[in-house]
Amino acid sequence: MNSKLTEYQLSKLKPLELKLKRAVHSGDTDKAIELATQIQRLFPNEWRKHHRLLRAKLWAFESCLDANRISYAQRGFIGIRKLSASNTRLYLEASSLLAVCHLRSKDTSTAKTLIKEVIEKINNISSERTKHQFQKRLIERIEEECILTELIGTNDLAMNIEEIQAKAVLLIQRNSDTEIFQFIGNSIPTASIDLLRDVRAYSLNQLPPPDRKLLPSPDKAEEPQKIGKTAFGIIKRIAWKTFCNPDSTIYKLWKNRVPKVFNEGYFSAAVVTTMGDFKIGIPLLASGISALIMKYTAEEFCELSKPKGLMIDRGKE
């Protein structure tokens, strides 16, 4: 079967791919799904395994994962694994993201099995630079998801926005960034650190010894400051859309540096809302996260915190 795209198909496909990337980067999941569906219509049924189609679907399903639409994303990643060859990067990326889905669902055993498969197949990536980039992204994402997995459902403490905001202001006034990261790290439940230790040790043991040396040691990974940075990374990821929606009140006030956005608890309210979506109820964590976010300008935060996918942009290799 000749699956080379025609000039007509390419002329339609390229603009849709660009729009799809923009939708994913802006967190517009519904638009991403719609564009992936339009791309699928360009391919005959017998071309369901074409890498350009599978790549578009993977972008859309990763956007669903970031939006916490776990069941939908999980079905998508399973489908991509079935349609892609097991020695391809598409298969590796779909498998990694499927592992994240299982972590979110607290199915650690299945997640570890998938992580093992991915790491065993990483050497299929021919470029050393790309291989190490993928390894680094994978380990970082797994670490973040281990923290989030055990945070989900910890909604046993009242989240008083005024108290959280007051504590955040005190942290800004009295503590350095390093100290705030340590403060956040110390607020993380022991169960998160236990899971992080378990999955990280399991993951690292699958890596060849030379590759292990490129990653922080287990002791460094469990220091409160490093745990705090990892926790901040995942909360930023899930809060990004709330803080960076151009139409939202907080973004407009923040961008224009209107004083009341800092004085009236807007940041703490947005953090509490985000954590509430995941049933996370840890006031000290909310204060630490709010304090760090308030140190950024809107433009800095929204650019630096934009969710970075596991998928590697082929144009940047």
C-alpha positions as a Markdown table, in Angstrom:
| # | Residue | x | y | z |
|---|---|---|---|---|
| 1 | Met | 0.0 | 0.0 | 0.0 |
| 2 | Asn | 1.3 | 3.4 | -0.9 |
| 3 | Ser | 0.7 | 5.7 | 2.0 |
| 4 | Lys | 2.6 | 8.7 | 0.7 |
| 5 | Leu | 0.5 | 11.9 | 1.3 |
| 6 | Thr | -0.6 | 13.7 | -1.8 |
| 7 | Glu | 0.0 | 17.5 | -2.3 |
| 8 | Tyr | -3.7 | 18.1 | -1.6 |
| 9 | Gln | -3.5 | 16.1 | 1.7 |
| 10 | Leu | -0.4 | 18.0 | 2.8 |
| 11 | Ser | -1.9 | 21.4 | 1.9 |
| 12 | Lys | -4.8 | 20.6 | 4.2 |
| 13 | Leu | -2.8 | 18.7 | 6.9 |
| 14 | Lys | 0.0 | 21.3 | 7.7 |
| 15 | Pro | -2.3 | 24.2 | 8.7 |
| 16 | Leu | -4.4 | 21.8 | 10.8 |
| 17 | Glu | -1.3 | 20.5 | 12.6 |
| 18 | Leu | -0.2 | 24.0 | 13.4 |
| 19 | Lys | -3.7 | 24.9 | 14.8 |
| 20 | Leu | -3.7 | 21.7 | 16.8 |
| 21 | Lys | -0.3 | 22.5 | 18.3 |
| 22 | Arg | -1.6 | 26.0 | 19.3 |
| 23 | Ala | -4.8 | 24.5 | 20.8 |
| 24 | Val | -2.7 | 22.1 | 22.9 |
| 25 | His | -0.3 | 24.8 | 24.0 |
| 26 | Ser | -3.1 | 27.1 | 25.0 |
| 27 | Gly | -4.9 | 24.3 | 27.0 |
| 28 | Asp | -8.0 | 24.3 | 24.6 |
| 29 | Thr | -8.7 | 20.6 | 24.9 |
| 30 | Asp | -12.0 | 20.6 | 23.1 |
| 31 | Lys | -10.5 | 22.5 | 20.1 |
| 32 | Ala | -7.6 | 20.0 | 20.1 |
| 33 | Ile | -10.0 | 17.1 | 19.9 |
| 34 | Glu | -12.0 | 18.8 | 17.1 |
| 35 | Leu | -8.8 | 19.5 | 15.1 |
| 36 | Ala | -7.5 | 15.9 | 15.5 |
| 37 | Thr | -10.9 | 14.7 | 14.2 |
| 38 | Gln | -10.5 | 16.9 | 11.2 |
| 39 | Ile | -7.0 | 15.6 | 10.5 |
| 40 | Gln | -8.4 | 12.0 | 10.8 |
| 41 | Arg | -10.8 | 12.8 | 7.9 |
| 42 | Leu | -7.9 | 13.5 | 5.6 |
| 43 | Phe | -6.7 | 9.8 | 5.9 |
| 44 | Pro | -8.5 | 6.9 | 4.4 |
| 45 | Asn | -9.5 | 4.1 | 6.8 |
| 46 | Glu | -6.7 | 1.9 | 5.6 |
| 47 | Trp | -4.2 | 4.6 | 6.6 |
| 48 | Arg | -5.1 | 4.5 | 10.3 |
| 49 | Lys | -1.5 | 3.6 | 11.2 |
| 50 | His | 0.0 | 6.6 | 9.4 |
| 51 | His | 2.5 | 8.3 | 11.8 |
| 52 | Arg | 1.2 | 11.9 | 11.1 |
| 53 | Leu | -2.3 | 10.8 | 12.1 |
| 54 | Leu | -1.2 | 9.0 | 15.2 |
| 55 | Arg | 1.0 | 12.0 | 16.2 |
| 56 | Ala | -1.9 | 14.3 | 15.9 |
| 57 | Lys | -4.1 | 12.0 | 18.0 |
| 58 | Leu | -1.3 | 11.8 | 20.6 |
| 59 | Trp | -1.1 | 15.6 | 20.9 |
| 60 | Ala | -4.9 | 15.7 | 21.5 |
| 61 | Phe | -5.0 | 12.9 | 24.0 |
| 62 | Glu | -2.1 | 14.5 | 25.9 |
| 63 | Ser | -4.1 | 17.6 | 26.1 |
| 64 | Cys | -7.0 | 15.6 | 27.6 |
| 65 | Leu | -4.6 | 14.2 | 30.2 |
| 66 | Asp | -3.5 | 17.7 | 31.2 |
| 67 | Ala | -7.2 | 18.6 | 31.5 |
| 68 | Asn | -7.6 | 15.5 | 33.8 |
| 69 | Arg | -10.0 | 13.7 | 31.4 |
| 70 | Ile | -8.3 | 10.5 | 32.4 |
| 71 | Ser | -10.6 | 7.9 | 31.0 |
| 72 | Tyr | -10.8 | 9.5 | 27.6 |
| 73 | Ala | -7.0 | 10.0 | 27.4 |
| 74 | Gln | -6.4 | 6.5 | 28.6 |
| 75 | Arg | -8.5 | 4.9 | 25.8 |
| 76 | Gly | -6.7 | 7.1 | 23.3 |
| 77 | Phe | -3.2 | 6.1 | 24.4 |
| 78 | Ile | -4.2 | 2.4 | 24.4 |
| 79 | Gly | -5.5 | 2.8 | 20.8 |
| 80 | Ile | -2.3 | 4.5 | 19.7 |
| 81 | Arg | -0.2 | 1.7 | 21.2 |
| 82 | Lys | -2.2 | -0.9 | 19.2 |
| 83 | Leu | -1.7 | 1.0 | 16.0 |
| 84 | Ser | 2.0 | 2.0 | 16.2 |
| 85 | Ala | 5.0 | -0.3 | 15.9 |
| 86 | Ser | 6.5 | -1.1 | 19.3 |
| 87 | Asn | 10.0 | 0.2 | 18.2 |
| 88 | Thr | 8.7 | 3.7 | 17.4 |
| 89 | Arg | 8.9 | 6.9 | 19.4 |
| 90 | Leu | 5.1 | 7.3 | 19.1 |
| 91 | Tyr | 4.7 | 4.0 | 20.9 |
| 92 | Leu | 7.2 | 5.1 | 23.7 |
| 93 | Glu | 5.4 | 8.4 | 24.1 |
| 94 | Ala | 1.9 | 6.8 | 24.2 |
| 95 | Ser | 3.1 | 4.2 | 26.7 |
| 96 | Ser | 4.7 | 6.9 | 29.0 |
| 97 | Leu | 1.5 | 8.9 | 29.0 |
| 98 | Leu | -0.6 | 5.8 | 29.6 |
| 99 | Ala | 1.6 | 5.1 | 32.7 |
| 100 | Val | 0.7 | 8.6 | 33.9 |
| 101 | Cys | -3.0 | 7.8 | 33.5 |
| 102 | His | -2.5 | 4.7 | 35.7 |
| 103 | Leu | -0.6 | 6.7 | 38.3 |
| 104 | Arg | -3.5 | 9.3 | 38.4 |
| 105 | Ser | -5.9 | 6.3 | 38.9 |
| 106 | Lys | -3.6 | 5.0 | 41.7 |
| 107 | Asp | -2.9 | 1.8 | 39.7 |
| 108 | Thr | 0.8 | 1.9 | 40.5 |
| 109 | Ser | 1.6 | -1.7 | 39.5 |
| 110 | Thr | 0.4 | -1.2 | 35.9 |
| 111 | Ala | 2.2 | 2.2 | 35.7 |
| 112 | Lys | 5.5 | 0.6 | 36.8 |
| 113 | Thr | 5.1 | -2.2 | 34.2 |
| 114 | Leu | 4.6 | 0.4 | 31.5 |
| 115 | Ile | 7.6 | 2.5 | 32.7 |
| 116 | Lys | 9.7 | -0.6 | 32.6 |
| 117 | Glu | 8.7 | -1.3 | 29.0 |
| 118 | Val | 9.4 | 2.3 | 28.0 |
| 119 | Ile | 12.9 | 2.4 | 29.5 |
| 120 | Glu | 13.8 | -0.9 | 28.0 |
| 121 | Lys | 12.9 | 0.5 | 24.6 |
| 122 | Ile | 14.4 | 3.9 | 25.0 |
| 123 | Asn | 17.6 | 2.8 | 23.1 |
| 124 | Asn | 15.4 | 2.6 | 20.0 |
| 125 | Ile | 15.8 | 6.4 | 19.9 |
| 126 | Ser | 18.9 | 6.7 | 17.7 |
| 127 | Ser | 19.9 | 10.3 | 18.7 |
| 128 | Glu | 21.7 | 10.4 | 22.0 |
| 129 | Arg | 20.6 | 13.9 | 22.7 |
| 130 | Thr | 17.0 | 13.1 | 22.0 |
| 131 | Lys | 17.2 | 9.9 | 24.1 |
| 132 | His | 18.6 | 11.7 | 27.1 |
| 133 | Gln | 16.0 | 14.5 | 26.7 |
| 134 | Phe | 13.2 | 12.0 | 26.7 |
| 135 | Gln | 14.6 | 10.2 | 29.7 |
| 136 | Lys | 14.8 | 13.4 | 31.6 |
| 137 | Arg | 11.3 | 14.5 | 30.7 |
| 138 | Leu | 10.0 | 11.0 | 31.6 |
| 139 | Ile | 11.6 | 10.9 | 35.0 |
| 140 | Glu | 10.6 | 14.4 | 35.9 |
| 141 | Arg | 7.0 | 13.8 | 34.8 |
| 142 | Ile | 6.8 | 10.5 | 36.7 |
| 143 | Glu | 8.2 | 12.2 | 39.9 |
| 144 | Glu | 5.5 | 15.0 | 39.6 |
| 145 | Glu | 2.7 | 12.5 | 39.1 |
| 146 | Cys | 3.8 | 10.4 | 42.1 |
| 147 | Ile | 3.5 | 13.6 | 44.2 |
| 148 | Leu | 0.1 | 14.4 | 42.7 |
| 149 | Thr | -1.3 | 10.8 | 43.0 |
| 150 | Glu | -1.0 | 10.8 | 46.8 |
| 151 | Leu | -2.1 | 14.4 | 47.1 |
| 152 | Ile | -5.4 | 13.6 | 45.3 |
| 153 | Gly | -8.1 | 12.9 | 47.9 |
| 154 | Thr | -6.3 | 14.7 | 50.8 |
| 155 | Asn | -9.2 | 17.1 | 51.2 |
| 156 | Asp | -9.6 | 16.7 | 55.0 |
| 157 | Leu | -8.6 | 20.2 | 56.1 |
| 158 | Ala | -10.6 | 23.4 | 55.6 |
| 159 | Met | -9.2 | 25.8 | 52.9 |
| 160 | Asn | -9.8 | 29.3 | 54.3 |
| 161 | Ile | -8.7 | 31.6 | 51.5 |
| 162 | Glu | -8.0 | 34.6 | 53.8 |
| 163 | Glu | -5.8 | 32.6 | 56.1 |
| 164 | Ile | -4.0 | 31.0 | 53.1 |
| 165 | Gln | -3.4 | 34.4 | 51.6 |
| 166 | Ala | -2.1 | 35.9 | 54.9 |
| 167 | Lys | 0.4 | 33.0 | 55.2 |
| 168 | Ala | 1.5 | 33.5 | 51.6 |
| 169 | Val | 2.2 | 37.2 | 52.2 |
| 170 | Leu | 4.2 | 36.3 | 55.3 |
| 171 | Leu | 6.2 | 33.8 | 53.3 |
| 172 | Ile | 7.1 | 36.4 | 50.7 |
| 173 | Gln | 8.1 | 38.9 | 53.3 |
| 174 | Arg | 10.2 | 36.6 | 55.5 |
| 175 | Asn | 11.5 | 33.8 | 53.4 |
| 176 | Ser | 13.7 | 33.2 | 50.3 |
| 177 | Asp | 12.6 | 31.1 | 47.4 |
| 178 | Thr | 14.7 | 28.2 | 48.7 |
| 179 | Glu | 13.0 | 28.4 | 52.1 |
| 180 | Ile | 9.6 | 28.5 | 50.5 |
| 181 | Phe | 10.4 | 25.4 | 48.4 |
| 182 | Gln | 11.5 | 23.7 | 51.6 |
| 183 | Phe | 8.2 | 24.8 | 53.3 |
| 184 | Ile | 6.2 | 23.3 | 50.4 |
| 185 | Gly | 8.3 | 20.1 | 50.6 |
| 186 | Asn | 7.6 | 19.7 | 54.3 |
| 187 | Ser | 3.9 | 20.1 | 53.7 |
| 188 | Ile | 3.7 | 17.1 | 51.3 |
| 189 | Pro | 2.3 | 13.9 | 52.9 |
| 190 | Thr | 4.6 | 11.0 | 53.6 |
| 191 | Ala | 2.6 | 8.8 | 51.3 |
| 192 | Ser | 3.6 | 10.9 | 48.3 |
| 193 | Ile | 7.3 | 10.7 | 49.2 |
| 194 | Asp | 7.0 | 6.9 | 49.8 |
| 195 | Leu | 5.4 | 6.4 | 46.3 |
| 196 | Leu | 8.0 | 8.7 | 44.8 |
| 197 | Arg | 10.8 | 6.7 | 46.4 |
| 198 | Asp | 9.3 | 3.4 | 45.2 |
| 199 | Val | 8.6 | 4.4 | 41.6 |
| 200 | Arg | 11.8 | 6.4 | 41.2 |
| 201 | Ala | 14.0 | 3.6 | 42.5 |
| 202 | Tyr | 12.1 | 1.1 | 40.2 |
| 203 | Ser | 12.5 | 3.5 | 37.2 |
| 204 | Leu | 16.2 | 4.2 | 37.8 |
| 205 | Asn | 17.0 | 0.5 | 38.2 |
| 206 | Gln | 15.8 | 0.0 | 34.6 |
| 207 | Leu | 18.2 | 2.6 | 33.2 |
| 208 | Pro | 21.8 | 1.6 | 32.1 |
| 209 | Pro | 24.4 | 2.8 | 34.7 |
| 210 | Pro | 25.8 | 5.6 | 32.5 |
| 211 | Asp | 22.3 | 7.1 | 32.1 |
| 212 | Arg | 21.6 | 6.9 | 35.8 |
| 213 | Lys | 24.6 | 9.2 | 36.5 |
| 214 | Leu | 22.9 | 11.9 | 34.5 |
| 215 | Leu | 20.0 | 12.1 | 37.1 |
| 216 | Pro | 20.0 | 13.4 | 40.7 |
| 217 | Ser | 20.8 | 10.8 | 43.4 |
| 218 | Pro | 17.9 | 9.4 | 45.4 |
| 219 | Asp | 19.0 | 11.4 | 48.5 |
| 220 | Lys | 18.9 | 14.6 | 46.5 |
| 221 | Ala | 15.5 | 13.7 | 45.1 |
| 222 | Glu | 14.0 | 13.4 | 48.5 |
| 223 | Glu | 15.3 | 16.6 | 50.1 |
| 224 | Pro | 12.4 | 18.9 | 51.1 |
| 225 | Gln | 13.6 | 21.6 | 48.6 |
| 226 | Lys | 13.6 | 19.1 | 45.7 |
| 227 | Ile | 10.2 | 17.7 | 46.8 |
| 228 | Gly | 8.9 | 21.3 | 47.0 |
| 229 | Lys | 10.1 | 22.1 | 43.5 |
| 230 | Thr | 8.6 | 18.9 | 42.1 |
| 231 | Ala | 5.3 | 19.7 | 43.9 |
| 232 | Phe | 5.3 | 23.2 | 42.5 |
| 233 | Gly | 5.9 | 21.8 | 39.1 |
| 234 | Ile | 2.8 | 19.6 | 39.1 |
| 235 | Ile | 0.6 | 22.3 | 40.7 |
| 236 | Lys | 1.8 | 24.8 | 38.1 |
| 237 | Arg | 0.9 | 22.3 | 35.4 |
| 238 | Ile | -2.7 | 21.8 | 36.6 |
| 239 | Ala | -3.2 | 25.5 | 37.6 |
| 240 | Trp | -1.7 | 27.0 | 34.4 |
| 241 | Lys | -5.0 | 27.2 | 32.6 |
| 242 | Thr | -6.8 | 28.9 | 35.6 |
| 243 | Phe | -4.1 | 31.5 | 35.9 |
| 244 | Cys | -3.3 | 32.1 | 32.3 |
| 245 | Asn | -6.7 | 32.2 | 30.6 |
| 246 | Pro | -6.6 | 35.6 | 28.9 |
| 247 | Asp | -10.3 | 36.1 | 29.5 |
| 248 | Ser | -10.1 | 35.5 | 33.3 |
| 249 | Thr | -10.3 | 38.2 | 35.9 |
| 250 | Ile | -7.1 | 37.2 | 37.7 |
| 251 | Tyr | -5.0 | 37.2 | 34.5 |
| 252 | Lys | -6.3 | 40.7 | 33.4 |
| 253 | Leu | -5.6 | 42.2 | 36.8 |
| 254 | Trp | -2.3 | 40.4 | 37.2 |
| 255 | Lys | -1.1 | 41.4 | 33.7 |
| 256 | Asn | -2.0 | 45.0 | 34.3 |
| 257 | Arg | -0.4 | 44.9 | 37.8 |
| 258 | Val | -3.5 | 46.1 | 39.5 |
| 259 | Pro | -2.7 | 46.1 | 43.3 |
| 260 | Lys | -5.9 | 44.4 | 44.4 |
| 261 | Val | -5.0 | 41.2 | 42.7 |
| 262 | Phe | -2.2 | 40.8 | 45.3 |
| 263 | Asn | -4.2 | 42.3 | 48.2 |
| 264 | Glu | -7.5 | 40.6 | 48.0 |
| 265 | Gly | -6.6 | 36.9 | 47.8 |
| 266 | Tyr | -7.1 | 36.3 | 44.0 |
| 267 | Phe | -4.0 | 34.1 | 43.9 |
| 268 | Ser | -4.9 | 32.0 | 46.9 |
| 269 | Ala | -8.5 | 31.6 | 45.6 |
| 270 | Ala | -7.2 | 30.4 | 42.2 |
| 271 | Val | -4.9 | 27.9 | 43.9 |
| 272 | Val | -7.6 | 26.6 | 46.2 |
| 273 | Thr | -10.0 | 26.2 | 43.2 |
| 274 | Thr | -7.3 | 24.2 | 41.3 |
| 275 | Met | -6.5 | 22.0 | 44.3 |
| 276 | Gly | -10.2 | 21.6 | 45.0 |
| 277 | Asp | -10.7 | 20.1 | 41.5 |
| 278 | Phe | -8.3 | 17.4 | 42.5 |
| 279 | Lys | -9.8 | 17.1 | 46.1 |
| 280 | Ile | -6.5 | 18.4 | 47.6 |
| 281 | Gly | -7.0 | 20.0 | 51.0 |
| 282 | Ile | -3.6 | 21.1 | 52.4 |
| 283 | Pro | -3.6 | 24.8 | 53.4 |
| 284 | Leu | 0.2 | 25.1 | 53.9 |
| 285 | Leu | 0.8 | 23.7 | 50.4 |
| 286 | Ala | -1.7 | 26.3 | 49.0 |
| 287 | Ser | 0.1 | 29.1 | 50.9 |
| 288 | Gly | 3.5 | 28.1 | 49.6 |
| 289 | Ile | 2.3 | 27.7 | 46.0 |
| 290 | Ser | 0.5 | 31.1 | 46.1 |
| 291 | Ala | 3.6 | 32.8 | 47.5 |
| 292 | Leu | 5.8 | 31.5 | 44.7 |
| 293 | Ile | 3.3 | 32.4 | 42.0 |
| 294 | Met | 2.9 | 36.0 | 43.3 |
| 295 | Lys | 6.7 | 36.5 | 42.7 |
| 296 | Tyr | 6.2 | 36.2 | 39.0 |
| 297 | Thr | 4.7 | 38.7 | 36.5 |
| 298 | Ala | 1.7 | 37.2 | 34.6 |
| 299 | Glu | 3.8 | 37.0 | 31.4 |
| 300 | Glu | 6.7 | 35.3 | 33.1 |
| 301 | Phe | 4.6 | 32.7 | 34.9 |
| 302 | Cys | 2.4 | 31.9 | 31.9 |
| 303 | Glu | 5.4 | 31.4 | 29.6 |
| 304 | Leu | 7.6 | 29.4 | 32.1 |
| 305 | Ser | 4.7 | 27.3 | 33.4 |
| 306 | Lys | 3.1 | 26.4 | 30.1 |
| 307 | Pro | 2.7 | 22.6 | 30.2 |
| 308 | Lys | 5.7 | 20.9 | 28.6 |
| 309 | Gly | 4.6 | 17.6 | 26.9 |
| 310 | Leu | 6.5 | 14.3 | 26.9 |
| 311 | Met | 6.4 | 14.4 | 23.2 |
| 312 | Ile | 9.5 | 15.7 | 21.6 |
| 313 | Asp | 9.0 | 18.2 | 18.8 |
| 314 | Arg | 10.8 | 16.7 | 15.8 |
| 315 | Gly | 11.6 | 20.2 | 14.5 |
| 316 | Lys | 13.7 | 21.0 | 17.6 |
| 317 | Glu | 16.0 | 17.9 | 17.6 |
